[in-house]
Structure formats: C-alpha cells, structure tokens
Coordinates of C-alpha atoms in Angstrom, one line a residue:
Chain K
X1 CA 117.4 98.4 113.9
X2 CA 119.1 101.4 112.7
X3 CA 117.5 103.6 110.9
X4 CA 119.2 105.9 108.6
X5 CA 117.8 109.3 107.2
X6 CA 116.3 108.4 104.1
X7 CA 114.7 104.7 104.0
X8 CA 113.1 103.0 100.6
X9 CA 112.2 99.8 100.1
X10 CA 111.7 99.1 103.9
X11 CA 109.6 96.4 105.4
X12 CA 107.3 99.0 107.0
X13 CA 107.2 101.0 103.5
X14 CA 106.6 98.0 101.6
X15 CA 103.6 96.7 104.1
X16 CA 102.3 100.0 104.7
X17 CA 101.3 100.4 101.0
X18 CA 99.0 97.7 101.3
X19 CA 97.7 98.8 104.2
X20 CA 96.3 101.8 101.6
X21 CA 94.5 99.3 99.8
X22 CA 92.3 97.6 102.8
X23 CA 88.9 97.6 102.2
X24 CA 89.2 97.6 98.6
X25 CA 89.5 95.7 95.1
X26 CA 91.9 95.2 92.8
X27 CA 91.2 94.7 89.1
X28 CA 92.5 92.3 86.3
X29 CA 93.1 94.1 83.4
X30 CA 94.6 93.4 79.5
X31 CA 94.3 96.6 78.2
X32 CA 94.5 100.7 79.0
X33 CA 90.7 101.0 78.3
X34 CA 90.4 98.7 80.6
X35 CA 92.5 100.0 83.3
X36 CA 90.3 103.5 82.8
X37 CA 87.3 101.4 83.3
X38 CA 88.2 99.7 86.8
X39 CA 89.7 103.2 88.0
X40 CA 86.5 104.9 87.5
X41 CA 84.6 102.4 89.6
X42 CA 86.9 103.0 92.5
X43 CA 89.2 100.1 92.4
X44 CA 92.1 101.0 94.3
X45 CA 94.6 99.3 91.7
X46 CA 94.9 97.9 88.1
X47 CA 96.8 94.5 87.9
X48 CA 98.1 94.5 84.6
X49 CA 98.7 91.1 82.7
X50 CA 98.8 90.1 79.0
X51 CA 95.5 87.5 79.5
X52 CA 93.0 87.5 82.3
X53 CA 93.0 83.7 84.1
X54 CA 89.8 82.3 82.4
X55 CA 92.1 82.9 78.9
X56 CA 95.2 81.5 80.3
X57 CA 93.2 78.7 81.2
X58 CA 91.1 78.2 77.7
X59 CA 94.3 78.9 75.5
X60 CA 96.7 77.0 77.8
X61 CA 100.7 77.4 76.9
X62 CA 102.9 78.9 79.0
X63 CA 101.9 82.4 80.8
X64 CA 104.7 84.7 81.4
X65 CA 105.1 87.9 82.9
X66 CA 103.1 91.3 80.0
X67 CA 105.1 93.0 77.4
X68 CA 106.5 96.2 79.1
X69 CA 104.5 98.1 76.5
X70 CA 101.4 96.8 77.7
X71 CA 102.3 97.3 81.0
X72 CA 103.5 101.1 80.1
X73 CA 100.3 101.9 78.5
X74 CA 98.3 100.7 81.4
X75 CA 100.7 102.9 84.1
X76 CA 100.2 105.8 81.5
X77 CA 96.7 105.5 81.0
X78 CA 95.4 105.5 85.2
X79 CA 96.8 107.4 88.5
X80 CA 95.8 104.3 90.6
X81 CA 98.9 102.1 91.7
X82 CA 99.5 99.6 88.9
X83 CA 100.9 95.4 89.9
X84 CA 101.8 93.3 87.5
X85 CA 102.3 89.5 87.5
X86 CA 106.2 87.6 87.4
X87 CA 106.5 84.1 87.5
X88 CA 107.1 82.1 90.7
X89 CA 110.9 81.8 90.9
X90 CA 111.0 84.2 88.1
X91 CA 113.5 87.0 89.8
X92 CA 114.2 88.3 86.3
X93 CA 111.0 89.3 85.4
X94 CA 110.8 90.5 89.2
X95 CA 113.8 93.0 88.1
X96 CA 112.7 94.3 85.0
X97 CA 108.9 95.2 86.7
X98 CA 110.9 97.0 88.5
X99 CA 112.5 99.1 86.7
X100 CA 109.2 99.6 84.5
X101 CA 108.4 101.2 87.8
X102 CA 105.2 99.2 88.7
X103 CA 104.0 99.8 92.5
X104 CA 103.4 96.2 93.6
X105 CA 104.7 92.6 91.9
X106 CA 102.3 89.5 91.9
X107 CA 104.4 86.5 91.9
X108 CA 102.2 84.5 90.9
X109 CA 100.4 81.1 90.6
X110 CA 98.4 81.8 87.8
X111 CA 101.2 82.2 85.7
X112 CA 103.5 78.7 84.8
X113 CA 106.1 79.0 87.3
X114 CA 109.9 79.4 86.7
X115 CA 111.4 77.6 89.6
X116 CA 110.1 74.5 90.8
X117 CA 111.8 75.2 94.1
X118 CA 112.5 78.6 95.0
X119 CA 110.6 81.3 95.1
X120 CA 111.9 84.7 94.8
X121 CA 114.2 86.3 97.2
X122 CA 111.8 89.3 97.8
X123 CA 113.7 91.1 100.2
X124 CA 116.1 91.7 97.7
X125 CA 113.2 94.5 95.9
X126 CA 112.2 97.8 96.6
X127 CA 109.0 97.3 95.0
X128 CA 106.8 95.3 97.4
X129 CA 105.4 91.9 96.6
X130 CA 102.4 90.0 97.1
X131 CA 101.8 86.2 97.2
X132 CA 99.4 83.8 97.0
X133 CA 98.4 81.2 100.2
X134 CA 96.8 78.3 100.7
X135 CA 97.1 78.1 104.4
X136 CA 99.0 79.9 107.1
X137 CA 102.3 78.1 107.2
X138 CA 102.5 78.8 103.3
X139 CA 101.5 82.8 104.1
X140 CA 104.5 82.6 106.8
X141 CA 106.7 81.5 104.5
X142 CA 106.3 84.0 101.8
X143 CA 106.6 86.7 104.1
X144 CA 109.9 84.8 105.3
X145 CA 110.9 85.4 101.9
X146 CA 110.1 88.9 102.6
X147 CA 105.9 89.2 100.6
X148 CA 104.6 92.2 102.0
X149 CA 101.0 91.2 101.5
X150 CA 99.5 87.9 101.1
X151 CA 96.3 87.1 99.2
X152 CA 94.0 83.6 99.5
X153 CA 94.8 81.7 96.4
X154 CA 91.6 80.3 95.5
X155 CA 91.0 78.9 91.8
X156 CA 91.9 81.8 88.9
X157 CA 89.7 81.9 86.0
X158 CA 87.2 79.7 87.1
X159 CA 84.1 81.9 88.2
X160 CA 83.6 79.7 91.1
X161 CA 84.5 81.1 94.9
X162 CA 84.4 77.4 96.9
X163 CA 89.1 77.3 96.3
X164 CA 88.9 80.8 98.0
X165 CA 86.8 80.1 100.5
X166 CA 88.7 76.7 101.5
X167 CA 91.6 78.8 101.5
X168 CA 90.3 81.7 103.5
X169 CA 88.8 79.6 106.0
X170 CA 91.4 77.2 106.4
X171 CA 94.0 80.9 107.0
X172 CA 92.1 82.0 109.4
X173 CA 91.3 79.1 111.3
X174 CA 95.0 78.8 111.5
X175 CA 95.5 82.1 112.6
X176 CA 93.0 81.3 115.6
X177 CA 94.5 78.1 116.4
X178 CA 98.0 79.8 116.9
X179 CA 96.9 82.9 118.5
X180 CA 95.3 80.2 121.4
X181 CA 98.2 78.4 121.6
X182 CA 100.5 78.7 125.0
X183 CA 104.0 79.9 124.5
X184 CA 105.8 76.5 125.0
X185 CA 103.5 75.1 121.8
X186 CA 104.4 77.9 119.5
X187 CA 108.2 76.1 118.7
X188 CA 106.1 73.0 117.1
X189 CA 103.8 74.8 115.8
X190 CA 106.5 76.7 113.9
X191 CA 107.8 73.0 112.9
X192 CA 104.1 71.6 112.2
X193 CA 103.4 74.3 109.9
X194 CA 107.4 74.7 108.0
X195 CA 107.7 78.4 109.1
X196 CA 110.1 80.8 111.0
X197 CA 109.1 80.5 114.5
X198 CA 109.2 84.4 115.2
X199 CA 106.9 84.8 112.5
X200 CA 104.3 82.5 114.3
X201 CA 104.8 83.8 117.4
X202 CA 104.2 87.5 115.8
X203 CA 101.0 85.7 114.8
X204 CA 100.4 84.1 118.3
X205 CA 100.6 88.1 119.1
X206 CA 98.7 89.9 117.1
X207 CA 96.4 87.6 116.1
X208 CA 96.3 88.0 112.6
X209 CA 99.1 87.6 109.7
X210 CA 101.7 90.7 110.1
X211 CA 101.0 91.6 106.3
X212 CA 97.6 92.2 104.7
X213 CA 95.4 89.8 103.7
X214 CA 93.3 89.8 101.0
X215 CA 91.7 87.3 99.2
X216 CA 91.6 85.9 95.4
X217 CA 90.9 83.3 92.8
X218 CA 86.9 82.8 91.5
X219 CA 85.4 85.9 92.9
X220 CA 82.6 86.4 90.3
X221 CA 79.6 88.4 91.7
X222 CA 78.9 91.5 94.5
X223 CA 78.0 88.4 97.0
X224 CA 81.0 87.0 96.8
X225 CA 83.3 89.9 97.5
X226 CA 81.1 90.4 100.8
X227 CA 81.2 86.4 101.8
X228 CA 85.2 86.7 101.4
X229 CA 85.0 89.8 103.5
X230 CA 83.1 88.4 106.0
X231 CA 85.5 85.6 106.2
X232 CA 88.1 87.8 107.2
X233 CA 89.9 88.9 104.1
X234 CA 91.1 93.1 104.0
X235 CA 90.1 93.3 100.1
X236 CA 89.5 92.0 97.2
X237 CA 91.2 90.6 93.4
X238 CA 89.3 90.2 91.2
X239 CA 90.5 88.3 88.1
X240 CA 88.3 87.2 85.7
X241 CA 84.9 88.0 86.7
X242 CA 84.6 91.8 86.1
X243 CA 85.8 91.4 82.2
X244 CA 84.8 88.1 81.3
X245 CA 80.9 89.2 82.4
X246 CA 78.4 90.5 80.1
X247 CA 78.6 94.6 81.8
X248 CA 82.0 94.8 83.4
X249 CA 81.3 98.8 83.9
X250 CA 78.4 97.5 85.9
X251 CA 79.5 94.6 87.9
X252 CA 83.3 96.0 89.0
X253 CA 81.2 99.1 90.4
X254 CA 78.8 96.5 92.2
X255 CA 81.6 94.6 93.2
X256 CA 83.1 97.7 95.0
X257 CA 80.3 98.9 96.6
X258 CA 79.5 95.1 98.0
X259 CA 83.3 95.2 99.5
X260 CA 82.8 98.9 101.2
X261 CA 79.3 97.8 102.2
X262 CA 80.6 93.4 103.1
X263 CA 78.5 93.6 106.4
X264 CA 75.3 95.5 105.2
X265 CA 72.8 93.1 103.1
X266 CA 70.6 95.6 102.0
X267 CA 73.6 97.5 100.0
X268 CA 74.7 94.1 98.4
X269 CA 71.5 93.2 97.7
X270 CA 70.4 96.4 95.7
X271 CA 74.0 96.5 94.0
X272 CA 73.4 92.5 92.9
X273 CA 70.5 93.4 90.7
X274 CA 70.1 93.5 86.7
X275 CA 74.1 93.2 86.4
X276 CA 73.5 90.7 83.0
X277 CA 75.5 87.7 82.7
X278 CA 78.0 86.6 85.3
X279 CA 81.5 85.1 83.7
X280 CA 80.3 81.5 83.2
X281 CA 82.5 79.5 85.7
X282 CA 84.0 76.3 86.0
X283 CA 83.3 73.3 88.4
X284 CA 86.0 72.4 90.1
X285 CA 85.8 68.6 89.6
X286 CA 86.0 69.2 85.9
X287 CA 89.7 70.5 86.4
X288 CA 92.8 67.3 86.7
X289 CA 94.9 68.2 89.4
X290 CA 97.3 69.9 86.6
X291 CA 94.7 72.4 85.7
X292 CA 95.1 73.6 89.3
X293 CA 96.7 76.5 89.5
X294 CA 96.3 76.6 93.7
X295 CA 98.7 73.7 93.3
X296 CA 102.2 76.0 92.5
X297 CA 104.3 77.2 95.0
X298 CA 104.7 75.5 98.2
Chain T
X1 CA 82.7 112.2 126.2
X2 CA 84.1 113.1 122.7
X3 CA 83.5 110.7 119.7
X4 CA 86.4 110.4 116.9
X5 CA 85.1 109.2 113.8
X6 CA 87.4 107.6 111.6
X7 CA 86.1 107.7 107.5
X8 CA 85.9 104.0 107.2
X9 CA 85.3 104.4 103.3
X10 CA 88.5 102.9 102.4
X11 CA 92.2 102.6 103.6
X12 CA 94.1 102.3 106.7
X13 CA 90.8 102.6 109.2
X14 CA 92.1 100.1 111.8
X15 CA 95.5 101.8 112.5
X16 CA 93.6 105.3 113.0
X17 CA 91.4 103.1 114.8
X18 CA 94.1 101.9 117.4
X19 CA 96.5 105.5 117.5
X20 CA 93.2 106.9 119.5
X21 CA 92.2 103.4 121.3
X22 CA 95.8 104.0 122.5
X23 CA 95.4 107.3 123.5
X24 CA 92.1 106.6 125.9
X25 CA 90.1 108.3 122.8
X26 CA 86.4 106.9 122.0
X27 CA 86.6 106.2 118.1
X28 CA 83.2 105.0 115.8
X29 CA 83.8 104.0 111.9
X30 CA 82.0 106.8 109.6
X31 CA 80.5 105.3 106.7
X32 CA 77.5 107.0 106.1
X33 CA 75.8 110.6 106.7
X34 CA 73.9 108.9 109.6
X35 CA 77.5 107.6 111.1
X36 CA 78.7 111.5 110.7
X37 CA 76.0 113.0 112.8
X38 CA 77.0 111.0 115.4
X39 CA 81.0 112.2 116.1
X40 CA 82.1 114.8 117.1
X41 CA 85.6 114.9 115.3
X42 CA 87.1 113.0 112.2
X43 CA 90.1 111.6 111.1
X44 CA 89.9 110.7 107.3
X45 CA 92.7 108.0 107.0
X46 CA 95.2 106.8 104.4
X47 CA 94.3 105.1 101.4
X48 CA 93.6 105.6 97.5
X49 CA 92.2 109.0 97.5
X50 CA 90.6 109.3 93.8
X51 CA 88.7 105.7 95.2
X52 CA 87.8 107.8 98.6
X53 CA 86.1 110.5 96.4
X54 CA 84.4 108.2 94.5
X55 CA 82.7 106.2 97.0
X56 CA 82.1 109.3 98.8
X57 CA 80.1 110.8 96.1
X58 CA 78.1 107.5 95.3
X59 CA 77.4 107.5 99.4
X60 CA 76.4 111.2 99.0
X61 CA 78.7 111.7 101.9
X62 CA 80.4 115.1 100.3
X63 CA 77.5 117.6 101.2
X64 CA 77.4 116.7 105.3
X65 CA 81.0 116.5 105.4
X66 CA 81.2 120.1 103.9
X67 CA 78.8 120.9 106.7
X68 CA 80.7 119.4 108.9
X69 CA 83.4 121.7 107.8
X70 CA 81.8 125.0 107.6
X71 CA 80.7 124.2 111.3
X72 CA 84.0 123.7 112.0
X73 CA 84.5 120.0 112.8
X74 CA 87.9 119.3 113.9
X75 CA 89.7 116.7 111.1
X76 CA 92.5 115.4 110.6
X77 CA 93.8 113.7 107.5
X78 CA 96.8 112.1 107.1
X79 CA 97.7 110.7 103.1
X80 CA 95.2 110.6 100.8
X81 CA 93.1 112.3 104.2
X82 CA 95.4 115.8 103.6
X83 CA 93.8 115.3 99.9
X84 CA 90.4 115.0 101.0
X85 CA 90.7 118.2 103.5
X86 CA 93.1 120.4 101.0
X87 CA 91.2 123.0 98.8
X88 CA 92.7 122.1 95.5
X89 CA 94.4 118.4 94.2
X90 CA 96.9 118.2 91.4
X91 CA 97.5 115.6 89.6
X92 CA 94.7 114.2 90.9
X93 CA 91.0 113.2 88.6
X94 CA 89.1 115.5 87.0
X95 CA 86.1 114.3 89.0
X96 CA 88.0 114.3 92.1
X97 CA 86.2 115.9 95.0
X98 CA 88.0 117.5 97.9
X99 CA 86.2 119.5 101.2
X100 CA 88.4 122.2 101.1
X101 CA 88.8 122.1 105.3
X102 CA 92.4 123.8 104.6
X103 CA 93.3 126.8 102.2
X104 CA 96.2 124.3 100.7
X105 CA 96.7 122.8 97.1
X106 CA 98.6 119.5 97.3
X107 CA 99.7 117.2 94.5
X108 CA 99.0 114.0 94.2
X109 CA 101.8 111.0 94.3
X110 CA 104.6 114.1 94.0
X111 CA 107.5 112.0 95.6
X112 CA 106.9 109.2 93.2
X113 CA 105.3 105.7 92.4
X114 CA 105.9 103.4 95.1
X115 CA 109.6 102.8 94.5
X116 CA 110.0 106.0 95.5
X117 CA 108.2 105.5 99.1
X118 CA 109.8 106.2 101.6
X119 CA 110.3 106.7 105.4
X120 CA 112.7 109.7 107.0
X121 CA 113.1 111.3 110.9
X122 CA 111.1 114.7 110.3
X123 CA 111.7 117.4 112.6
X124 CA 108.2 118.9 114.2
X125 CA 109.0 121.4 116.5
X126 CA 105.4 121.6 117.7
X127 CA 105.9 117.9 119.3
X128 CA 108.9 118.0 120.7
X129 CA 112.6 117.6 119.9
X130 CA 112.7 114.2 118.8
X131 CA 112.0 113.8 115.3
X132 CA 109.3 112.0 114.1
X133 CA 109.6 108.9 112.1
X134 CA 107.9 109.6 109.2
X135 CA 106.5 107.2 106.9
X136 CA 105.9 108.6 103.0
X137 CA 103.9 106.2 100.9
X138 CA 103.0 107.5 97.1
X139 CA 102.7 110.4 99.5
X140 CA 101.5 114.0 98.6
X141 CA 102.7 117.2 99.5
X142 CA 101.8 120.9 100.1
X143 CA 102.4 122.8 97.0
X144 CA 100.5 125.8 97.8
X145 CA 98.6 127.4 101.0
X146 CA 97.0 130.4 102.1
X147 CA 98.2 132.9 105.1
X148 CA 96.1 131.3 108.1
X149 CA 97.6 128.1 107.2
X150 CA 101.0 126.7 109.3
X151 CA 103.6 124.4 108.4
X152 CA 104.2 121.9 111.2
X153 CA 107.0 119.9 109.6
X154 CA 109.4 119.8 106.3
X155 CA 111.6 117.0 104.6
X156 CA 115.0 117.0 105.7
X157 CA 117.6 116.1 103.7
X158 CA 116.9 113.6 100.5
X159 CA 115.4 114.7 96.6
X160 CA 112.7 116.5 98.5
X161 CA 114.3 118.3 100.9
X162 CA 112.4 121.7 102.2
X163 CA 108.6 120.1 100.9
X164 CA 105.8 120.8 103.0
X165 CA 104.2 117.8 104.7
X166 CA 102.2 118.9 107.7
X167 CA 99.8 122.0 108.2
X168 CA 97.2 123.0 110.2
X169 CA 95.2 125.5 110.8
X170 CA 92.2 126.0 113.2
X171 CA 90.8 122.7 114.5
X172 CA 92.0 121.5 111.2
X173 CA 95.3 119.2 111.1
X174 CA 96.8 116.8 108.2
X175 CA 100.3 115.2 107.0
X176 CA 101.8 113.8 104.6
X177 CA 103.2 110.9 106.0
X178 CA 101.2 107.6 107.8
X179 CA 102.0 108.5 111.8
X180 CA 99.3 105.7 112.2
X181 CA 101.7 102.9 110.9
X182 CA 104.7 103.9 113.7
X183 CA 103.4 103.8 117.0
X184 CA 104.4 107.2 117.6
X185 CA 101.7 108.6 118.9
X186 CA 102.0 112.4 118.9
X187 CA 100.5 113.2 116.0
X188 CA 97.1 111.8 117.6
X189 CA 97.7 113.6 120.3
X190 CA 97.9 116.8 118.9
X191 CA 94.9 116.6 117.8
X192 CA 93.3 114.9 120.2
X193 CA 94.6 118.2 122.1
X194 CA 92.8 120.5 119.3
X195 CA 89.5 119.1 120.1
X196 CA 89.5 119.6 123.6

C-alpha cells in the first residue's frame, strides 16, 4: 500500500476509532437531555435516533434514518462521539450523516431496510460504519463491504438478551472453529460461510474478527452487559433498556460500571441493586418471524 | 523485573498490551488502587477520555495515581492518555479530572470529529530518521506547555501543520497519535528505555 502524507477515511483510521470504544457502552438516545444524561454516566458514545427500538416496535411503520435537527442538537449538546442509524441499503441517508458530520453510521436492522439486496458500499465513506451480525460469515461480509466494527444483532426493543446471546455465541464459536482449522480447509470454509477468503484466513490468524466486536439487541440490566462480556463481546449497545426503565440515570451508570467491572461479581452485584423497574421485555415466541428485526440483511 | 501497568479503565488496553509483550516487557491491567501498587510504570491508553475520568473518579483511582505522580512514576499516555497526564484540558468537561504528570494544556478533539481523523508520516528525530506513521483519531494536541517540557514531534504538512503532538519530560512521555495501532514499535521503546 502506498501511503501518501495526509490519510482520512483509512481502513486503519476507521477501525482504530472503535478500538477507543472497547470496554465500553454505547447509548440509545431521542433527545439532547438525553444525550447529556448517558454522557455523564460514562458512555463512551450517544447513538442518536428519532425512536428507541421498543417504540419502533409498539408504533410499527416505517423507521427511517433522524431529522438532522435532532441529530444536530444531540452533536451540540455532548463532546462524546455521536452515531446515528441509516437504513440497510440506504447510501443516501449514509451521505447526508455524513455531511451532518456524525463520527460513526449504524446501518442498521432495526430500522426498515432500503434495499432488499445490497447493502451499502461502505468503503465508499470517510465516516466509519458499524453493522449488525448474526454469525461470522455475515460479520465477514460486512467488513467485505468495508464495516469497520461489527456488533451481535440480537433482538432490538425487546428487553430480552437470549437473540444476543445466540448471536454472540454462535460468532465466537465460529471464530474458534476457523482459527483451528488447517490451511488447506480455510478455501471451503470461505465458501461454507459466503465470505472473502482472505478475510477468513485473517481470522484463522488472529483469532478473532479484524474489526471490533461488540454486542447488541435486548441488553436490559448490569448482568447482562457482564454475561455479553464474558461471552467475548469488546462493549456494549444499549438500546432500549437504559430509557425505557423506570431510573435510566441509575441503571446506564450500573450498566457501565458492570461492563468495566464484566469479570468481578461482587461489583455487578452491588451496582444491580434498588435500580426500580427494568424496561418490561418481550418473549421472543410472541414475535412472527416479521417482527424480527435480526432477520434483515444477509 | 519491571512491571508495566496498562490503565485498563477503558479504551485500547490490548494494543498497549501487545506493543510491550512485543518488546520482552512484563505488562498487568490497572484497574483498581490495589492493581496500581503493584507496577512499577503506566501506560494510560487510548480511548474516551471524559469516560476515563469518570470511571476513574467513581473507582477513587485519581488520589493514588497523583501519588504515583508526585513519586515520579514513569507514564506514558498516548490519546485520551496525553489528556489524562496534561495539566490542563480544553474543551474538555467541567468535571473532567486530569493528573497533571506534564506542565502541558491540550485541547480536546482539536483536529476534528472523526471525519477529520487522520493518519500522516511524522518526523521524530528522537527515534530515528524514518518517520513515524502516525495515526490521529479525534486526536488532541499540545496547545500550551511549560519550559521543562520537550516537543518530540510536530505535524507536517496538512490543516495542522506545525501542532504539537508528542512531549516529554522527565520519566514522563505522551502523543497524540495511537503508535499502538501500527506496529511500530518505537514509541514503546522509548519509554521502555526511560524506565530503565
């Protein structure tokens, strides 16, 4: 590669700034008050959207990328980095968060996609993306399409962590899998799991994904966060569970001490106590295979 | 043997991590005041800084860490570390707590959001002829310093041509930019080297 004097927008510029956000948690938020409240309990960015999962979900209609005024105010109000959501497919959206200067783009499941194909041409950005996974051949492929960070997709808006543990486990058991493989298995491998082959043998290297991992979708309580830590994700979304719950100031500082602290019980144990209600949840059976959201992209 | 710690608080531990392992270095993850005692160097790494201070303060990490300074750890900071070691943050919260290792003032995020990120060859005369490559993410710089300080390295070329963004002075050493992400591994060296 060669490199010139003054790079932006480069692979290791785009994956490096989520390397600044490992070991922390990322917060849903509607609204600037919002955004002040998740900064102040030490979340190490806002994600800015126009209705938090569980409403996207209860109102239903079609969820599209935030008003830029929203998304203005909420840049204005905190010094944190600020993402914002586009549409799967949805490179126009993708453009105009761009120029509204927002530090990472969420193209995103939870929102009704825009391309029942394609998903954007990321490489094409000098804002880095991240994506939502299911497995590792569907991580592989978004970072093929140039994602520089890849979150577990888990179930948004539904209060309930089983989707995002499926989804974690199943990553990381495919990461294992491929990093034992020998070298003459890694070209089916590549085949088996529909992604670039020197992507999975960069996995078969290093033995984990060559982007950052974190994980989202249900994450609703301090024990969570850990669990999903434990499990091998590098930090934490959290969607509707901080602001659909009855003290959000409360639980999104519990939540971020239980992701510094993932490995120590006694800290997510004290942290877990007298937070009031937890956002109410939803059972996964109850949901038609529509109502999935884990579903989009592929 | 000497004992890095690396500030595991929040950030880009692992790399930090690694750049020593590399270098034959002994490294421990610093989390808590118990976890300080134990190293005898630190390297405060990457990250969000404002969300560094903030869980340092709720870990009551801040008042062994200034011991740490005034008994003249070595440290090393690069990012959001050269915030936590500078004297003074602009731009930065109102709450936000710094150890004051190095007579600097830095501001916060002065390249830019992350559009603006950026990676450049720096010349650092201290390692070497070949330039560094130097990797700026919602990097800060040095906007003021006192007389012990020393500037290590400048941009060159680009909007911020001539900006300070690596000092050091004493045992004390930070940058601007993420050497941890390259590979190079001069920067660790160096201060490896200051320890001894």
């Amino acid at each position: 590669m060669i490199e010139t004097a003054h790079a932006t927008g480069t692979a290791r510029v785009k994956r490096g700034m989520a390397e600044m956000l490992k070991g922390g948690v990322i917060m849903d938020v509607v609204t600037p008050e919002q955004a002040k409240i998740a900064e102040d309990a030490g979340a190490v960015a806002v994600m800015a959207l126009e209705r938090v999962p569980a409403d996207i979900r209860a109102q239903g209609g079609v969820a599209r990328m935030s008003d830029p005024d929203m998304i203005d105010g909420i840049i204005e109000a905190v010094s944190i980095p600020v993402m914002a959501k586009a549409r799967i497919g949805h490179f126009v959206e993708a453009q105009v968060l761009q120029s509204l200067g927002v530090d990472y783009i969420d193209e995103s499941e939870v929102l009704t996609p825009a391309d029942e194909k394609l998903h954007i041409d990321k490489w094409e950005f000098t804002v880095p993306f991240v994506c939502g996974a299911t497995n590792l051949g569907e991580a592989l492929r978004r970072i093929a399409e140039g994602a520089a960070m890849i979150r577990s997709k888990g179930e948004a808006g539904t209060g309930n962590v089983v989707e995002a543990t499926r989804h974690m486990r199943s990553m990381v058991s495919g990461i294992r899998s491929v990093q034992s493989m020998g070298e003459e298995e890694l070209f089916n491998a590549a085949k088996e799991l529909g992604a670039p082959y020197e992507l999975v043998r960069e996995v078969h290297e290093l033995g984990k994904l060559p982007v950052v991992m974190f994980t989202a979708g249900g994450i609703a309580t301090p024990a969570d966060a850990a669990m999903m830590m434990q499990l091998g994700a590098e930090g934490v979304f959290v969607g509707s569970g901080i602001f659909k719950s009855g003290d959000p100031v409360k639980r999104a500082n519990a939540i971020v001490q239980a992701t510094t602290h993932y490995d120590n019980p006694d800290v997510i144990a004290k942290v877990s106590r007298g937070l009031g209600e937890a956002m109410v949840g939803i059972n996964l059976d109850e949901l038609s295979p529509e109502q999935r959201y884990a579903g989009r992209g592929w | 043997m000497t004992l890095v710690g690396v500030l595991g608080l929040q950030g880009d531990v692992r790399e930090h991590v690694a750049a020593m392992a590399a270098l034959g270095v002994a490294t421990a993850v610093v989390r808590t005041p118990t976890d300080l005692a134990a190293v005898d160097a630190l390297i405060i790494p990457g990250g969000e800084s404002t969300t560094m201070s903030l869980i340092a303060t709720r870990e009551g990490l801040f008042p062994p860490l200034r011991t740490a300074v005034a008994e003249g750890m070595p440290m090393y900071g690069s990012c959001a570390g050269m915030i936590m070691l500078a004297r003074e943050v602009l731009d930065g919260r109102p709450d936000q707590q710094t150890l004051g290792a190095l007579d600097i003032a830095v501001r916060r995020n002065a390249f830019g959001r992350q559009v603006d990120s950026f990676e450049a060859d720096l010349a650092m005369p201290c390692l070497g002829e070949e330039p560094l490559r130097a990797v700026f993410i919602r990097a800060p710089w040095v906007e003021q310093m006192g007389p012990q300080v020393e500037v290590l390295g400048r941009v060159t070329g680009g909007p911020a041509e001539g900006r300070i963004v690596a000092v050091s002075s004493g045992r004390v050493l930070a940058t601007s930019f993420h050497p941890e992400l390259t590979g190079d591994l001069r920067v660790h060296a160096l201060f490896r080297d200051m320890i001894d």
